[in-house]
PDB file of C-alpha atoms and ligand atoms in Angstrom:
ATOM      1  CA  UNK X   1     -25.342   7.836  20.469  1.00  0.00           C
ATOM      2  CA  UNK X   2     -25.919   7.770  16.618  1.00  0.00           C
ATOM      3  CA  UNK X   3     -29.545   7.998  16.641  1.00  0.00           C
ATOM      4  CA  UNK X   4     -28.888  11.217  19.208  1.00  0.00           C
ATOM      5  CA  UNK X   5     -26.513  12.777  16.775  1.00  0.00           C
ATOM      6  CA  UNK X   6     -28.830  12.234  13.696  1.00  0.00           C
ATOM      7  CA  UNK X   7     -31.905  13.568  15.836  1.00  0.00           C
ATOM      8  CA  UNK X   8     -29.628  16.823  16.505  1.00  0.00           C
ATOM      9  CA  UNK X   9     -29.001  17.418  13.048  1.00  0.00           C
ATOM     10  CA  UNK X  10     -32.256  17.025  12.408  1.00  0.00           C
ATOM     11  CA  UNK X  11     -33.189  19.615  15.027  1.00  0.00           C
ATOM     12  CA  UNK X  12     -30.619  22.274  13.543  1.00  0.00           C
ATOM     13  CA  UNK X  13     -28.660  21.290  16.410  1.00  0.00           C
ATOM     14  CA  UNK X  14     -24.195  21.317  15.589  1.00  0.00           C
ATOM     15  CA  UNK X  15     -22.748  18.436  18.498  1.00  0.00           C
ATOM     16  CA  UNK X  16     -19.080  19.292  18.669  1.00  0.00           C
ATOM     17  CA  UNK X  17     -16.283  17.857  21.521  1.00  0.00           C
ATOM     18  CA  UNK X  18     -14.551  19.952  23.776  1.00  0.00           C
ATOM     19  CA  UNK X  19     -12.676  19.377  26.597  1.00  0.00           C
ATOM     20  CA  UNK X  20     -14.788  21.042  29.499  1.00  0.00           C
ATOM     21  CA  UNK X  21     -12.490  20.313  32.613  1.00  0.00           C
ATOM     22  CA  UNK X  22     -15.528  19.301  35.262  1.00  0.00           C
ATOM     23  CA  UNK X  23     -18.646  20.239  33.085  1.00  0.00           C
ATOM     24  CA  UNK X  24     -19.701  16.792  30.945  1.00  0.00           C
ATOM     25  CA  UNK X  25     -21.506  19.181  28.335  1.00  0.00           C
ATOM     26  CA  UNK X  26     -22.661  22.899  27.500  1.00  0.00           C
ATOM     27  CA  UNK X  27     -25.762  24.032  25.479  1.00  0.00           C
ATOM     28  CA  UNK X  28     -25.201  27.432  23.974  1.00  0.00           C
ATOM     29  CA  UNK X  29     -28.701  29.089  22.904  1.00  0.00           C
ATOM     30  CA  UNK X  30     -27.170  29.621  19.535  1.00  0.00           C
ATOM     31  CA  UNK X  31     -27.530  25.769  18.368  1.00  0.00           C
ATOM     32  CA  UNK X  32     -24.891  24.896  19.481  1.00  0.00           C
ATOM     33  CA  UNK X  33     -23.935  21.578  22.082  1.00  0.00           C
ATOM     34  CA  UNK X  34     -20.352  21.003  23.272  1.00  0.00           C
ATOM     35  CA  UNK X  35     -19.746  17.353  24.642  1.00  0.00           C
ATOM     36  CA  UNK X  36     -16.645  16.638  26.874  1.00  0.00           C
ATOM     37  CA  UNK X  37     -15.329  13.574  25.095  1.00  0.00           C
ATOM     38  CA  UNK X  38     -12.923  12.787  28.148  1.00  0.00           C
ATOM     39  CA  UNK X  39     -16.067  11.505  30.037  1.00  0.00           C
ATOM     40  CA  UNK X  40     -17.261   7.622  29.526  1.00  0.00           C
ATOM     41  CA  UNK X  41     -19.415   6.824  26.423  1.00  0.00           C
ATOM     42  CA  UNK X  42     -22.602   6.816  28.081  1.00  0.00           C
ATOM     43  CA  UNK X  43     -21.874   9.900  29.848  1.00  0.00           C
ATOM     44  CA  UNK X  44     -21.771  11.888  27.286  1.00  0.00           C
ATOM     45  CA  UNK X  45     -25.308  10.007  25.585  1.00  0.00           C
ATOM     46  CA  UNK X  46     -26.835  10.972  28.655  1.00  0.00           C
ATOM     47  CA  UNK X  47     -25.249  14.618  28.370  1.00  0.00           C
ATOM     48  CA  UNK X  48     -26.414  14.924  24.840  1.00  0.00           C
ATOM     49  CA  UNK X  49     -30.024  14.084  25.309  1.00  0.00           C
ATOM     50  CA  UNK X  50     -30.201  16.534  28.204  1.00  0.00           C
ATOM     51  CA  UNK X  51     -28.520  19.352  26.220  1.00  0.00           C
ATOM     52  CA  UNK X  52     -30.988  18.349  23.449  1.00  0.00           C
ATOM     53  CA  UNK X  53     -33.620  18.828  26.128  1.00  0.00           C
ATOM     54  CA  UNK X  54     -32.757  22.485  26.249  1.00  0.00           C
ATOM     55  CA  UNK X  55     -32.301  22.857  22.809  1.00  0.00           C
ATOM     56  CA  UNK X  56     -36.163  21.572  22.039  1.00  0.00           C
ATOM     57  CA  UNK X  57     -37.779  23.888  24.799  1.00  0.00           C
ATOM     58  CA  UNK X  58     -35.121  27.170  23.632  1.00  0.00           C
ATOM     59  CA  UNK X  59     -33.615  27.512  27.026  1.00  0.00           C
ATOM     60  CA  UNK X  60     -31.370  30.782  27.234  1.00  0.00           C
ATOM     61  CA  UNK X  61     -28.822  31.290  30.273  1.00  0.00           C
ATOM     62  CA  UNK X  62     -30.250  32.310  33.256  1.00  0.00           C
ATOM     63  CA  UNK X  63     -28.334  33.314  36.803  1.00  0.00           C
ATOM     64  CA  UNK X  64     -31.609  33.049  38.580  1.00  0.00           C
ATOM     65  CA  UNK X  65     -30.999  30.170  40.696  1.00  0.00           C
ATOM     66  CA  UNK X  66     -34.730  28.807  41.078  1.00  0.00           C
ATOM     67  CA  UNK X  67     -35.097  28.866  36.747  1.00  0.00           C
ATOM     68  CA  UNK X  68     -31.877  27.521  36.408  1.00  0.00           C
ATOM     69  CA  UNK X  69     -32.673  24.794  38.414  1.00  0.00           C
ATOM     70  CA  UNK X  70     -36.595  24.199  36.927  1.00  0.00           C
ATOM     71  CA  UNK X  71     -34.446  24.194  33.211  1.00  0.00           C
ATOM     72  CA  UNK X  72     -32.553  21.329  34.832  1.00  0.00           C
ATOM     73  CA  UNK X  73     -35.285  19.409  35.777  1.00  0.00           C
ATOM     74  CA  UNK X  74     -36.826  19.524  32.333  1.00  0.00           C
ATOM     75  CA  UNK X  75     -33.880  18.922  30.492  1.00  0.00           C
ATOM     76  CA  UNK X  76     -33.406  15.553  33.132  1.00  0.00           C
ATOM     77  CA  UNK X  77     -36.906  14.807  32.373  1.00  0.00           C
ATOM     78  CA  UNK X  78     -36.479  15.739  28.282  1.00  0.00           C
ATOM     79  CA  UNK X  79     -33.685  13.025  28.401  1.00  0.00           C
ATOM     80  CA  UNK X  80     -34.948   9.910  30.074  1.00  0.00           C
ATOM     81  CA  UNK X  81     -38.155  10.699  27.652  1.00  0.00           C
ATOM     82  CA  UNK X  82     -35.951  10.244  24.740  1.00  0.00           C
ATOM     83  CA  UNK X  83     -33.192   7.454  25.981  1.00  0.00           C
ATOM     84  CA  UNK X  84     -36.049   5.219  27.560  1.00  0.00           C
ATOM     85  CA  UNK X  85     -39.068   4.325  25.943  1.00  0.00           C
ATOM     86  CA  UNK X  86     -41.891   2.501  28.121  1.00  0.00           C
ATOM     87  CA  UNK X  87     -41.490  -0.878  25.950  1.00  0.00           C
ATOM     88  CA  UNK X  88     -37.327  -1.303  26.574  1.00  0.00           C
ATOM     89  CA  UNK X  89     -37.504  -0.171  30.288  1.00  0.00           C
ATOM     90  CA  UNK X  90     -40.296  -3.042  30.590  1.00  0.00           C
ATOM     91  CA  UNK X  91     -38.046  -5.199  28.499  1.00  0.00           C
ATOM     92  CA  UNK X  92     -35.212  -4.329  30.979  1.00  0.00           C
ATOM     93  CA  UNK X  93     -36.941  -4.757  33.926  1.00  0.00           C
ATOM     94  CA  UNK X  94     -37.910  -8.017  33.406  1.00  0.00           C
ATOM     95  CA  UNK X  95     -33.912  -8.881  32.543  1.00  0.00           C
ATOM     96  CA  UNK X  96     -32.706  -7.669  35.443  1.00  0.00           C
ATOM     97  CA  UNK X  97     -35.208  -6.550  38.207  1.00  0.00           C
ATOM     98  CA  UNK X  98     -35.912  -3.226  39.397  1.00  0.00           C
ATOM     99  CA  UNK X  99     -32.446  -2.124  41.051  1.00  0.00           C
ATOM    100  CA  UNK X 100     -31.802   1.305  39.189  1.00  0.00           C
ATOM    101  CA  UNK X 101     -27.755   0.746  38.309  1.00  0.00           C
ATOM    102  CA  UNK X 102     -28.431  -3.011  36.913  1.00  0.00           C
ATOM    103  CA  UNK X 103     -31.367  -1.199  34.605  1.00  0.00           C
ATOM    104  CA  UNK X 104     -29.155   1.839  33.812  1.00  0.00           C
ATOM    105  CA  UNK X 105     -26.198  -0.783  33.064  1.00  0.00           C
ATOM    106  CA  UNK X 106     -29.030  -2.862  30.774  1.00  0.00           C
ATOM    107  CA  UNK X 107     -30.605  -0.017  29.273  1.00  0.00           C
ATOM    108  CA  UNK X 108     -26.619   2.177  28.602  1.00  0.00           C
ATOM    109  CA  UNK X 109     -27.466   5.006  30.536  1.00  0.00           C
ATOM    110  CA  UNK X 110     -26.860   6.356  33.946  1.00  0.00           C
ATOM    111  CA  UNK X 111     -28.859   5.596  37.414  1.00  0.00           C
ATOM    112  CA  UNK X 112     -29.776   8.855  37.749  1.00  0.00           C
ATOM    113  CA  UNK X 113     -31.834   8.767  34.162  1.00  0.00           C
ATOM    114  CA  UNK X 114     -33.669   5.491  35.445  1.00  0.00           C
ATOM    115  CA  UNK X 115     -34.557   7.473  38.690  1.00  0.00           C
ATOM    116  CA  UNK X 116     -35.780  10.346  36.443  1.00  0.00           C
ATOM    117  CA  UNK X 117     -36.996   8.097  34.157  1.00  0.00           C
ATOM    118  CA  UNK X 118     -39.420   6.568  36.884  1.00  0.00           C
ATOM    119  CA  UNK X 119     -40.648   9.521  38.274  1.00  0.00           C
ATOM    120  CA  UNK X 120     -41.694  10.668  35.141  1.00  0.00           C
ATOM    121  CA  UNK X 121     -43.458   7.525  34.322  1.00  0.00           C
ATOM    122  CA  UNK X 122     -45.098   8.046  37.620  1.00  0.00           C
ATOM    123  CA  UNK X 123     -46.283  11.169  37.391  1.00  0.00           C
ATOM    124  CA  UNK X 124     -47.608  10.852  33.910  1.00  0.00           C
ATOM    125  CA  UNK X 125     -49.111   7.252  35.610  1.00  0.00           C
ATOM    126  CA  UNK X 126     -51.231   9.934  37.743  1.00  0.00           C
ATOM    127  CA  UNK X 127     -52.500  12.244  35.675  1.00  0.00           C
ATOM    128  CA  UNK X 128     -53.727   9.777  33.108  1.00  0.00           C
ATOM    129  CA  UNK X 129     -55.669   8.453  36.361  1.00  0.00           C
ATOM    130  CA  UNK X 130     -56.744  11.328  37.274  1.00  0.00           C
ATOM    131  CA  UNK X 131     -58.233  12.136  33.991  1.00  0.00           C
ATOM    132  CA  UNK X 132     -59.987   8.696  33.835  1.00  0.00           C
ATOM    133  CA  UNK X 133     -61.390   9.447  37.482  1.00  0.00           C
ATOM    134  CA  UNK X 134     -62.757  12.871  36.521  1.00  0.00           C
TER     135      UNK X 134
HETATM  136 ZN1   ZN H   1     -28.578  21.445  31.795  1.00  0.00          ZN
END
């Protein structure tokens, strides 16, 4: 969480708590990232580095469903990019084995970032392929 908050200030980006009822975060397009602190510690890690993912690509609000949901998706994919790198989940993996909650649980994030996380490593497995095949 401390390397996320110096890597926002870095960016320009203020990190301030609110609570947010449901929401676990908020990125406003003006630099600014709202965490809800009543969620669990790694819940709002996870939140940050998506709401950092939005921050580093300049996402503004939307209401078109289909871009909102794209934005998402990048900002998922942002996140696992910067909470996993290949070397730890490796590391992890061979701790544990492959079930996603025992790696999210080794690795202090959520299952949902290892599933991102893997499909990311995946696709970027195929492309490097497919640029060595042609
Ligand atoms: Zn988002």
């Amino acid at each position: 969480m401390d390397e996320l908050l110096t890597w926002a200030a870095a960016q320009g980006v203020r990190v301030a708590w609110r609570d947010l009822g449901r929401r676990a975060g908020e990125y406003h397009s003006s630099g600014l990232i709202l965490l809800n602190p009543r969620r669990t510690e790694t819940v709002q890690k996870v939140t940050l580095a998506h709401e950092l993912g939005h921050a580093h690509y300049g996402h503004t609000w939307t209401d078109e469903p289909r871009e909102r949901l794209a934005r998402e998706r990048i900002a998922d994919r942002f996140a696992a990019r910067l909470l996993i790198s290949p070397r730890e989940y490796a590391q992890a993996e061979r701790l544990v084995g492959s079930h996603p909650g025992a790696l999210a649980r080794e690795l202090g994030v959520t299952a949902a970032v290892v599933e991102t996380w893997r499909g990311e490593a995946q696709r970027l497995g195929a492309a490097a392929s497919g640029r060595r095949a042609g």
